[in-house]
Short mmCIF file of C-alpha atoms and ligand atoms in Angstrom, two decimals:
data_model
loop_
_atom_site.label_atom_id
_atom_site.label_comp_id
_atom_site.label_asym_id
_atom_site.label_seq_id
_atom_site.Cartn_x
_atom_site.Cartn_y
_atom_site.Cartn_z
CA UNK A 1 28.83 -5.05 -25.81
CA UNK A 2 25.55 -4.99 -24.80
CA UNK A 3 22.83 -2.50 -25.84
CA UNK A 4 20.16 -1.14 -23.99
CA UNK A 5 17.03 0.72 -25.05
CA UNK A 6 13.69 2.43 -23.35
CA UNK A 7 11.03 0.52 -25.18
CA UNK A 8 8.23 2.20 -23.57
CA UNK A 9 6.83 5.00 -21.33
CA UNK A 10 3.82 5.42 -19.67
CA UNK A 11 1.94 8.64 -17.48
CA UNK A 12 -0.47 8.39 -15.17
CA UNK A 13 -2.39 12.26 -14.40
CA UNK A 14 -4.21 12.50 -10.94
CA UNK A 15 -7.99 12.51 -10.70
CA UNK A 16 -8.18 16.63 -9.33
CA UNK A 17 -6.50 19.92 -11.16
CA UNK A 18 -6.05 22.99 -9.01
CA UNK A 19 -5.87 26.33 -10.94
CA UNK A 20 -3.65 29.07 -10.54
CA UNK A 21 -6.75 31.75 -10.03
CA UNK A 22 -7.80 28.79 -7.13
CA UNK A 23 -4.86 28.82 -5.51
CA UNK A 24 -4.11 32.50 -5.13
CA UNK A 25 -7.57 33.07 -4.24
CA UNK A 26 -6.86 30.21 -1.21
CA UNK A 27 -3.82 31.58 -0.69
CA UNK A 28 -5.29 35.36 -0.50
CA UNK A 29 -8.06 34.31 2.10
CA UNK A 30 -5.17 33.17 4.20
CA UNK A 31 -3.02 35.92 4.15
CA UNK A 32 -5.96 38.17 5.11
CA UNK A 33 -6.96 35.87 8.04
CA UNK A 34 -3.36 36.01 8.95
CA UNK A 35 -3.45 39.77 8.82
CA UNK A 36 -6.16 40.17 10.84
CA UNK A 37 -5.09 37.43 13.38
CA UNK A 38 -1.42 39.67 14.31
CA UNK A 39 -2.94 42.71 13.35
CA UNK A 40 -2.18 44.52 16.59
CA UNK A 41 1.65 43.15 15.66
CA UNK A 42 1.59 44.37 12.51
CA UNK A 43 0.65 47.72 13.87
CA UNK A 44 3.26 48.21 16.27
CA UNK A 45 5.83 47.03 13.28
CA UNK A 46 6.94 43.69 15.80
CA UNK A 47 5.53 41.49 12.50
CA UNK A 48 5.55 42.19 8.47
CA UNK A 49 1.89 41.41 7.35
CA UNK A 50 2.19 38.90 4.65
CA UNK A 51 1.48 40.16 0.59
CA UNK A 52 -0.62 38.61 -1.80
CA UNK A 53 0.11 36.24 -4.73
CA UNK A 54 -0.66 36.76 -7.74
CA UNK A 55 -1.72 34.32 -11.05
CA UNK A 56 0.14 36.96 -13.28
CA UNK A 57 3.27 36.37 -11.49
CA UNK A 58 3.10 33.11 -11.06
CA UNK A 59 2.75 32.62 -14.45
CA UNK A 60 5.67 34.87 -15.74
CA UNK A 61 7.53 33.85 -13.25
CA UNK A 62 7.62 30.46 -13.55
CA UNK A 63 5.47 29.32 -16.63
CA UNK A 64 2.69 27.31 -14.35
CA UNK A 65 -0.87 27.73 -14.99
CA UNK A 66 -2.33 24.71 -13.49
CA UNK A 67 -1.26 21.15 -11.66
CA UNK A 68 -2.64 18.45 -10.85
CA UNK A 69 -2.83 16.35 -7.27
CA UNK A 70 -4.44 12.60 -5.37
CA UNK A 71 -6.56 14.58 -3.08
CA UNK A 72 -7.64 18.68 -3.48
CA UNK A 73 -9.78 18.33 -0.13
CA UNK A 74 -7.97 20.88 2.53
CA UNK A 75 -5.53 22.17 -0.04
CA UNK A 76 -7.63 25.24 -0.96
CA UNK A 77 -9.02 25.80 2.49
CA UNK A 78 -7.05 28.77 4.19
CA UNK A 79 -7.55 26.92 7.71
CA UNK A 80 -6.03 23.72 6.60
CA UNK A 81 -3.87 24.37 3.42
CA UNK A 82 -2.92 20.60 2.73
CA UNK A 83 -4.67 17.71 0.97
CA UNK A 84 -6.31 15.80 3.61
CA UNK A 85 -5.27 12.31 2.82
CA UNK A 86 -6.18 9.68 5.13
CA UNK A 87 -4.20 7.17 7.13
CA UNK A 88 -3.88 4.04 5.28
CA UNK A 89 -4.14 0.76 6.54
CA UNK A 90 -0.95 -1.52 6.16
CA UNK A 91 -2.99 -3.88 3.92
CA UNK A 92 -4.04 -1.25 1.52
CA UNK A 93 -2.32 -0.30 -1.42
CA UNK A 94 -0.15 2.65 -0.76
CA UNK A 95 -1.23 5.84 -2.60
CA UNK A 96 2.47 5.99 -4.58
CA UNK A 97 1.94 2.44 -5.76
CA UNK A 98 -1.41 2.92 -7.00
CA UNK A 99 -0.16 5.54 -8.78
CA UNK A 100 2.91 4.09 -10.14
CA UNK A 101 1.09 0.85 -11.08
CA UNK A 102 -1.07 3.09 -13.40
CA UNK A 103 1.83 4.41 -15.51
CA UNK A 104 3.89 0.97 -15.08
CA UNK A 105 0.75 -0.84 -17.20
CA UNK A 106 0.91 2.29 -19.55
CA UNK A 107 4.79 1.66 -20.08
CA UNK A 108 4.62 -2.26 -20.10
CA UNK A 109 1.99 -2.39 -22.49
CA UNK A 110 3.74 0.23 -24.95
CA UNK A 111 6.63 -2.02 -24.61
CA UNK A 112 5.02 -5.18 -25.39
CA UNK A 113 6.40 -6.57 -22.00
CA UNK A 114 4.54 -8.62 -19.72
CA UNK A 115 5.12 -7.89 -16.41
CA UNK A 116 6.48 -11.84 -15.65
CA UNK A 117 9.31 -10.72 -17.48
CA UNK A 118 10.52 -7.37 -15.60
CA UNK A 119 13.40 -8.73 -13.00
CA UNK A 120 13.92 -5.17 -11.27
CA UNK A 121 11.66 -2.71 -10.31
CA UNK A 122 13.01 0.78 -9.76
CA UNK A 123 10.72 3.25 -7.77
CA UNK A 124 12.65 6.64 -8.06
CA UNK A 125 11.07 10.02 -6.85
CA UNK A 126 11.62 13.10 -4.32
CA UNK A 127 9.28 11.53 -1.76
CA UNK A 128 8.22 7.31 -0.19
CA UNK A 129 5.36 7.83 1.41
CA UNK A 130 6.86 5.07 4.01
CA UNK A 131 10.35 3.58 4.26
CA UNK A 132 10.18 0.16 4.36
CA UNK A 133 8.91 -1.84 2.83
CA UNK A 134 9.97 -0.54 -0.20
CA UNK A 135 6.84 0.76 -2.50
CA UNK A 136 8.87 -0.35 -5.16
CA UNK A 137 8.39 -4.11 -3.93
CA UNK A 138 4.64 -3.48 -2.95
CA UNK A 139 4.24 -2.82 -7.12
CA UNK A 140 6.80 -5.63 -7.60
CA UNK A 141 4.14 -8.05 -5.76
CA UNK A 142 0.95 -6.43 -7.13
CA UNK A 143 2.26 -6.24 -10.54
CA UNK A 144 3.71 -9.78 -10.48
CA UNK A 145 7.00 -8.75 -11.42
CA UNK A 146 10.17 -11.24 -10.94
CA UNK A 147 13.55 -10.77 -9.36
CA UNK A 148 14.10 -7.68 -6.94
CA UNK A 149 13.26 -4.09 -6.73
CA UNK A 150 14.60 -0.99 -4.47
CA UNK A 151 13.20 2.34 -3.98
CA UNK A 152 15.65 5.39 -4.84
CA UNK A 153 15.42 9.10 -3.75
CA UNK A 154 17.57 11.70 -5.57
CA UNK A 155 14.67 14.83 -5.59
CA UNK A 156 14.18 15.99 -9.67
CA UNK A 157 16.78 13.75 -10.73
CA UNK A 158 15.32 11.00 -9.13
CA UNK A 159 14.07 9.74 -13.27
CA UNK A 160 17.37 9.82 -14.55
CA UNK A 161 19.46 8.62 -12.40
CA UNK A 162 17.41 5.42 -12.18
CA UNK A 163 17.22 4.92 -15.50
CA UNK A 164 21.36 5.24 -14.99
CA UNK A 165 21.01 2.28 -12.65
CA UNK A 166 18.58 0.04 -14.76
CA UNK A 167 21.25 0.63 -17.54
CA UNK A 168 23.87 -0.24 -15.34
CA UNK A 169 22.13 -3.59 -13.68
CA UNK A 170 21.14 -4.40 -17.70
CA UNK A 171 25.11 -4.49 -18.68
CA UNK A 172 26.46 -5.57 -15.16
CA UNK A 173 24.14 -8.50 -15.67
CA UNK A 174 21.97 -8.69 -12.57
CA UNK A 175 18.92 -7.64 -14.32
CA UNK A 176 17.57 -8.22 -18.16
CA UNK A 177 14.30 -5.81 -18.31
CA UNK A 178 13.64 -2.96 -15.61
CA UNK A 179 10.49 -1.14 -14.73
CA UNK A 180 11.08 2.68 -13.49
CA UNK A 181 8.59 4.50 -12.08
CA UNK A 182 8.46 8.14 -10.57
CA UNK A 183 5.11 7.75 -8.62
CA UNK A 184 5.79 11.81 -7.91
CA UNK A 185 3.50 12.78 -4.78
CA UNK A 186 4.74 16.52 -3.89
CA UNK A 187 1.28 18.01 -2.56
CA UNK A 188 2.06 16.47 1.48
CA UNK A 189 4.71 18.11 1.02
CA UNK A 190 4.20 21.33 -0.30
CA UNK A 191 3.94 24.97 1.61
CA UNK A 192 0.79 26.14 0.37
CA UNK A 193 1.14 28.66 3.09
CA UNK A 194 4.41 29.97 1.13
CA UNK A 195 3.96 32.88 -1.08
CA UNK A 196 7.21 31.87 -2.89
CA UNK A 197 6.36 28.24 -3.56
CA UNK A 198 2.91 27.54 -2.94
CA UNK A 199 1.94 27.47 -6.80
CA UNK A 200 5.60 24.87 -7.64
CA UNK A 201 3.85 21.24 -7.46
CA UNK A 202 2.13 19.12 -8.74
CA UNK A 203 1.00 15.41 -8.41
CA UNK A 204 1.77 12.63 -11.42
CA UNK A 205 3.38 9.19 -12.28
CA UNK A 206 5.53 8.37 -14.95
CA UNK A 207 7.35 4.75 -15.58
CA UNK A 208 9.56 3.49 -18.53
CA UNK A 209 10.52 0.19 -19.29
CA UNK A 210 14.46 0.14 -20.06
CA UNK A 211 16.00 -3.21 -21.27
CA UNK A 212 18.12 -5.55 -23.05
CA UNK A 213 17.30 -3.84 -26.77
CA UNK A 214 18.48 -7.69 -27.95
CA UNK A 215 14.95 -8.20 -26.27
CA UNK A 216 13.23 -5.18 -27.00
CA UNK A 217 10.09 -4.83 -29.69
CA UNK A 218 12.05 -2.19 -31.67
CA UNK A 219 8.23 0.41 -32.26
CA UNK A 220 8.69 2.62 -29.57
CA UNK A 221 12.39 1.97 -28.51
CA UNK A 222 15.34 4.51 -27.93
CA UNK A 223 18.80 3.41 -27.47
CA UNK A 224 20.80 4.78 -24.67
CA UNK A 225 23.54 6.26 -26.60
CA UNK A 226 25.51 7.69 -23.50
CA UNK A 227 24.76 8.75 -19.87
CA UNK A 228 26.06 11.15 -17.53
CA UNK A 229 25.42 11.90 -13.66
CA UNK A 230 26.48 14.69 -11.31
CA UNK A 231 25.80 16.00 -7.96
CA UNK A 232 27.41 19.00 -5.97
CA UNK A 233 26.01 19.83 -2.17
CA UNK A 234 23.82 22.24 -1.97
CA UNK A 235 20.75 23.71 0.86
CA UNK A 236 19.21 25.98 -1.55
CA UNK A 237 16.56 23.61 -2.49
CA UNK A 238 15.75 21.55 1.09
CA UNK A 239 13.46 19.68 2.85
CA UNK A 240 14.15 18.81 6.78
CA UNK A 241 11.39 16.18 6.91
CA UNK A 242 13.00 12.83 7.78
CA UNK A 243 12.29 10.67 10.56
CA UNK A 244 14.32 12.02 13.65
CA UNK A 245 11.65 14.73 13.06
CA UNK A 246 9.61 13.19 15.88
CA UNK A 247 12.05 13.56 18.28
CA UNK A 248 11.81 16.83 18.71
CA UNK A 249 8.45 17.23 19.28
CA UNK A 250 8.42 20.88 19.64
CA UNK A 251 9.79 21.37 16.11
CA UNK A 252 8.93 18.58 14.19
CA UNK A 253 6.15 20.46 12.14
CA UNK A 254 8.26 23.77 11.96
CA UNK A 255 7.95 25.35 8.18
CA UNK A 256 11.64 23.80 7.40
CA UNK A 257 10.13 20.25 7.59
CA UNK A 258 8.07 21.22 3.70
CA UNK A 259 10.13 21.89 0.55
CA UNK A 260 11.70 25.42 0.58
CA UNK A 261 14.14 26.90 -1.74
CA UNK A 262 16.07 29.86 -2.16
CA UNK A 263 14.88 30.19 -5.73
CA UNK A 264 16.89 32.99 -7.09
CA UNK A 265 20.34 31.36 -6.40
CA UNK A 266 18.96 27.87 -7.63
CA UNK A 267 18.69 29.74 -11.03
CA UNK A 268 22.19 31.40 -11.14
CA UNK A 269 23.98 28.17 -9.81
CA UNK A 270 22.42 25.87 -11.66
CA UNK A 271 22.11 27.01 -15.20
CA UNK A 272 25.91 27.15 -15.54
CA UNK A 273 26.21 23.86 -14.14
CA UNK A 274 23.70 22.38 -16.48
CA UNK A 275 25.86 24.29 -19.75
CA UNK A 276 29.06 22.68 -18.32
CA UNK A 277 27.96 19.30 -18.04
CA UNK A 278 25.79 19.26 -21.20
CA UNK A 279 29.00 20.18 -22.95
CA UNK A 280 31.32 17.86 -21.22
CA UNK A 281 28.88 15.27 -22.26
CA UNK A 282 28.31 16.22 -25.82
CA UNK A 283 32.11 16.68 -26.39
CA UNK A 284 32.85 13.23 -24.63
CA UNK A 285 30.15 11.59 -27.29
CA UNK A 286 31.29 13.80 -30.22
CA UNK A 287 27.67 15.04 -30.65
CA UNK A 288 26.50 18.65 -31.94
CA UNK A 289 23.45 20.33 -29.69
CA UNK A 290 21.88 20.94 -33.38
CA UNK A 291 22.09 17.25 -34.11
CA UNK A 292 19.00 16.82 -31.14
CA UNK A 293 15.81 17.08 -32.98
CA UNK A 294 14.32 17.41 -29.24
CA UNK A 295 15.40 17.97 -25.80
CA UNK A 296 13.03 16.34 -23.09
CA UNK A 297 13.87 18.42 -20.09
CA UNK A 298 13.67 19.03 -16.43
CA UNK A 299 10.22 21.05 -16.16
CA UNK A 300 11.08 23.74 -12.79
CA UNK A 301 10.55 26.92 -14.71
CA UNK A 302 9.99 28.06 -18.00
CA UNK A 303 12.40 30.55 -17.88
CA UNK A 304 15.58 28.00 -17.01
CA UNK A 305 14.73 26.24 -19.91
CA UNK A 306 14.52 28.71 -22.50
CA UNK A 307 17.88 29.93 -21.04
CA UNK A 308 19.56 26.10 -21.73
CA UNK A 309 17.83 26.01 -24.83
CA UNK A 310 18.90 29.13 -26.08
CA UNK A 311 22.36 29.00 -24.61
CA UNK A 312 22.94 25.15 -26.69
CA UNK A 313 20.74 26.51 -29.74
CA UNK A 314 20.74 30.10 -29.94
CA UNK A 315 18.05 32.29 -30.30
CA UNK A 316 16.01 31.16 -33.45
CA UNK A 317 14.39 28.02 -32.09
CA UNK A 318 10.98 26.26 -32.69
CA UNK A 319 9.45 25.62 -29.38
CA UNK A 320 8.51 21.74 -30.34
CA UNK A 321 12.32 21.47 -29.94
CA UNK A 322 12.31 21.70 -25.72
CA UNK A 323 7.81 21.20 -25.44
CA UNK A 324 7.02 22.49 -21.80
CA UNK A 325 4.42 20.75 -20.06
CA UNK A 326 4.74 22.63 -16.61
CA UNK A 327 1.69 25.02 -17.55
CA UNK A 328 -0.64 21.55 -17.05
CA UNK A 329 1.38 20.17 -14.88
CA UNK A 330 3.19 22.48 -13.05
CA UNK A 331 6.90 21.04 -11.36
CA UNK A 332 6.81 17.26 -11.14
CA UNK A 333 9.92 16.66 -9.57
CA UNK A 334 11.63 13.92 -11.44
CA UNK A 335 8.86 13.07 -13.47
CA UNK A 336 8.72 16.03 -15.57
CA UNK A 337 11.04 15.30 -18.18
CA UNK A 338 9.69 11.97 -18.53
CA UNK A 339 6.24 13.65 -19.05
CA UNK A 340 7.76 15.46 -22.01
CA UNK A 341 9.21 12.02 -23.34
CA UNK A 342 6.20 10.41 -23.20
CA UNK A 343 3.78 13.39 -25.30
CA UNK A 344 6.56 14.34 -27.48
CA UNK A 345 8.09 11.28 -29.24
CA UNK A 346 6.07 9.58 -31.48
CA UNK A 347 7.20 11.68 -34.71
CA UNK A 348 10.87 10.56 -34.13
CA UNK A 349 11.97 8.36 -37.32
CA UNK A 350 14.87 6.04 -37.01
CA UNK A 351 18.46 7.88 -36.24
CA UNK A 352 16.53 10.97 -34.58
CA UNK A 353 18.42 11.77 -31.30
CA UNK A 354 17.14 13.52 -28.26
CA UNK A 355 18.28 14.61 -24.64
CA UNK A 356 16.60 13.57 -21.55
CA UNK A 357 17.67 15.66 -19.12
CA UNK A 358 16.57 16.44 -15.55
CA UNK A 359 18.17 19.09 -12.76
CA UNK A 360 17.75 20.23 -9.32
CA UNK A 361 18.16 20.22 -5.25
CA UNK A 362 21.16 18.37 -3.99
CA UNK A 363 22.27 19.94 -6.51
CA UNK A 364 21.75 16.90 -9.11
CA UNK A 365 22.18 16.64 -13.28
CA UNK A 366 20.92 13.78 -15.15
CA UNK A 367 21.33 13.66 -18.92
CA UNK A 368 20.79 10.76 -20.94
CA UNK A 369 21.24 11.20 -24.83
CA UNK A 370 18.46 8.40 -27.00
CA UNK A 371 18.55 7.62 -30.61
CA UNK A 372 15.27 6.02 -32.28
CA UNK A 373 15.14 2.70 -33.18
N1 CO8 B 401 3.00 36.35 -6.04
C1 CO8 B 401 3.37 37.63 -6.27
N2 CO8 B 401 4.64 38.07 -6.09
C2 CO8 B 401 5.53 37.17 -5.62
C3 CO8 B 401 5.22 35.84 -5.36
C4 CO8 B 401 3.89 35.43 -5.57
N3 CO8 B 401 3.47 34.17 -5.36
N4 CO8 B 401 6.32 35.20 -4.93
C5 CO8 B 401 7.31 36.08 -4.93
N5 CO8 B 401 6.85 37.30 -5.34
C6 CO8 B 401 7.58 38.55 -5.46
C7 CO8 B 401 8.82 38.55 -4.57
O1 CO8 B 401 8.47 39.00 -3.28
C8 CO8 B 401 9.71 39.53 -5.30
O2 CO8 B 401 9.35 40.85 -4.96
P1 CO8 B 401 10.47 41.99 -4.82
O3 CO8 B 401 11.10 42.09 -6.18
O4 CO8 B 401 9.66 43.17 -4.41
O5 CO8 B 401 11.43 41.49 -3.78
C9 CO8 B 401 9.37 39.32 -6.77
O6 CO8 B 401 8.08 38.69 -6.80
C10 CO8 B 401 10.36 38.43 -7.49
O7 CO8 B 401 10.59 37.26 -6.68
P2 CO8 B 401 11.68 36.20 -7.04
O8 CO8 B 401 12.96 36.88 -7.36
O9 CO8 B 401 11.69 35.12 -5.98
O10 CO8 B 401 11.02 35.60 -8.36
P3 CO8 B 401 11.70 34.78 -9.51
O11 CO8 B 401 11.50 35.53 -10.77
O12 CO8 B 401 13.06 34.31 -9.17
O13 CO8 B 401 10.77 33.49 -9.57
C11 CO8 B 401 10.89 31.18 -8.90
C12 CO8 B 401 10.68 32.62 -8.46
C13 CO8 B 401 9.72 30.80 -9.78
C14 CO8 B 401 10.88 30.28 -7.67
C15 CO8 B 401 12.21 31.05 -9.66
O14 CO8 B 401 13.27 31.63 -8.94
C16 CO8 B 401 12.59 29.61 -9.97
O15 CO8 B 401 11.82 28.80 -10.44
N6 CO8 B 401 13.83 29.27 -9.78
C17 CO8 B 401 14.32 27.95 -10.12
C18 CO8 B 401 14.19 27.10 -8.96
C19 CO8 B 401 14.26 25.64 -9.30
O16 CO8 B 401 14.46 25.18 -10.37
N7 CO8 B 401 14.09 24.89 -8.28
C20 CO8 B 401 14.01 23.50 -8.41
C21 CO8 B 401 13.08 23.10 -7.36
S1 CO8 B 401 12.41 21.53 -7.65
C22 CO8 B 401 13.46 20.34 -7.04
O17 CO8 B 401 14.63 20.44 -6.99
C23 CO8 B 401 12.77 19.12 -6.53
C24 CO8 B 401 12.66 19.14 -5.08
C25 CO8 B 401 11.92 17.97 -4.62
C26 CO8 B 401 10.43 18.03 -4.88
C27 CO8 B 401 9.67 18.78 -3.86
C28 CO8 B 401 8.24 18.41 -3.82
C29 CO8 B 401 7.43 19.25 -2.86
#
């Protein structure tokens, strides 16, 4: 039976941070411009004039105090409200790669793997920039990677899931050592004119190097004990942007083309979902939640996590056992449980276990259950 580990992880943070107190302030400048613009609407009641945000509710609501993005230029002005980032040409290297090949080195080189010896390359994230060719095989070529590589989109679970398939292609025996990488760019395509979402995103990269652990330098590795995948249909958490967009010229830039959730019901439906397959999983594995000395999770909002936590651990529970990371970084899509891997590991002594464990739109559960080295 063959075994297969994570022997490394690597993050890559983005050059510009973009605080709360900025953001609301941007976001307050265009609501009064707005205002003013319909005013005579908003008089005769034909239009609702749009409310302020707020840092203290953004904070309390969701945990976030900062993010980080590739470009801040245009994000914070209330005229354009989107980071300006500029057409590239098709010889340059693609913003997601450059990213991704930052946290890829990070990963290999914890690993002790040369990049020669990775035959699959797994880009997995919310978002390609392009669809073909792959930005998966773009790092493949500037990396000098062997074998194949494939981009995959499955929103938050995006991480997890991959890591699913690099485990898979590991025992199926089409690949020996996989690179995946969640080059995570969510600024394009967030609504910073949205009072209920504009403060959600942020911009980072994670990778991890998953392999053969017959292979594997043993320092920094995790076994994959056991693995489990969902999904269930849902449009609470959407994005319309695809590429039949253009046809319809008239709509193609219409507010349903950005992320937009109904983010009330996401928290209801989910949670329960997330309890029910964590149990099914832990049951199936004949493991106790106790017996985790850390859960890496999905990083949406503070709040759904200290509900998971507390409804698998109960009330009295240090907070190094689920470490948030959304206040720096805000919502990473799928990379934000990998961010919490990567700072929070390196006290784990052989036979620790933790959960990896990412959740959102589609709806989609990833949970993958590691034991140190
Ligand atoms: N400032 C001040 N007040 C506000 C603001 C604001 N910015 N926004 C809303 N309010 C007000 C509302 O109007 C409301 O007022 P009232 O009570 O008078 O109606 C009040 O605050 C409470 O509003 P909500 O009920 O909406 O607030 P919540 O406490 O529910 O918090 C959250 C909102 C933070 C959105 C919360 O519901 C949440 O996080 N839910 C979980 C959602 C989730 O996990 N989603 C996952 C999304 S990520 C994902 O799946 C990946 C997608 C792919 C990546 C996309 C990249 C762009």
């Amino acid at each position: 039976m063959i075994k297969v580990v994570i022997s490394g992880s690597g993050l890559f943070v983005p050059p510009f941070s973009v605080s709360n107190d900025e953001l609301v302030a941007s976001y307050n400048s265009y609501v009064d411009l707005h205002n003013q613009q319909n005013s005579q609407q908003i008089e005769e009641n034909e239009l609702q004039p749009l409310a302020y945000s707020s840092s203290e509710f953004i904070e309390k609501a969701s945990g976030i105090k900062n993010r980080y993005v590739m470009v801040k230029e245009g994000i914070l002005n209330p005229q354009i409200m989107m980071p300006l980032i500029a057409d590239q040409a098709s010889d340059e290297l693609s913003l997601q790669a450059s990213m991704g090949i930052e946290a890829a080195k990070q990963a290999l080189a914890q690993a002790k793997v040369n990049a020669e010896d990775i035959d699959l390359v797994i880009v997995a994230c919310a978002y390609t920039q392009r669809a073909y060719p792959a930005i998966a095989i773009e790092i493949q070529q500037q990396l000098g990677t062997k074998g194949f590589a494939y981009d995959m989109l499955v929103a938050c679970s995006s991480a997890t899931f991959a890591i699913v398939s690099a485990v898979n292609a590991i025992k199926g025996g089409t690949a020996k050592r996989v690179l995946v990488i969640n080059p995570e760019l969510t600024s394009p395509q967030s609504n910073f004119r949205d009072r209920d979402s504009h403060f959600i995103f942020g911009d980072v990269a994670t990778a991890v190097v998953v392999e053969r652990q017959d292979l594997a330098q043993t320092e920094h590795a995790f076994n994959i004990l056991s693995t489990s995948c969902m999904t269930d249909f849902s449009n609470n958490i959407r994005s319309n942007f695809g590429f039949v967009n253009r046809c319809d010229p008239d709509n193609a830039s219409t507010a349903d083309k950005l992320f937009h959730q109904q983010g009330r019901k996401v928290f209801k439906e989910l949670l329960p979902m997330i309890y029910q397959h964590l149990d099914k999983q832990f049951s199936d594995e004949q493991i106790k939640p106790e017996e985790f000395k850390r859960l890496w999770l999905h990083q949406a909002n503070i709040n759904m996590n200290m509900f998971v936590v507390k409804k698998l651990l109960g009330d009295d529970v240090d907070e190094t056992t689920a470490p948030i990371v959304l206040d720096e970084f805000a919502n990473t899509a799928s990379a934000g449980s990998v961010i919490a891997f990567n700072k929070f590991n390196s006290d784990f002594k052989t036979g620790d276990l933790g959960l990896l464990c990412s959740f959102g739109a589609g709806y989609s559960i990833g949970s993958i259950v590691l034991e140190k080295c």
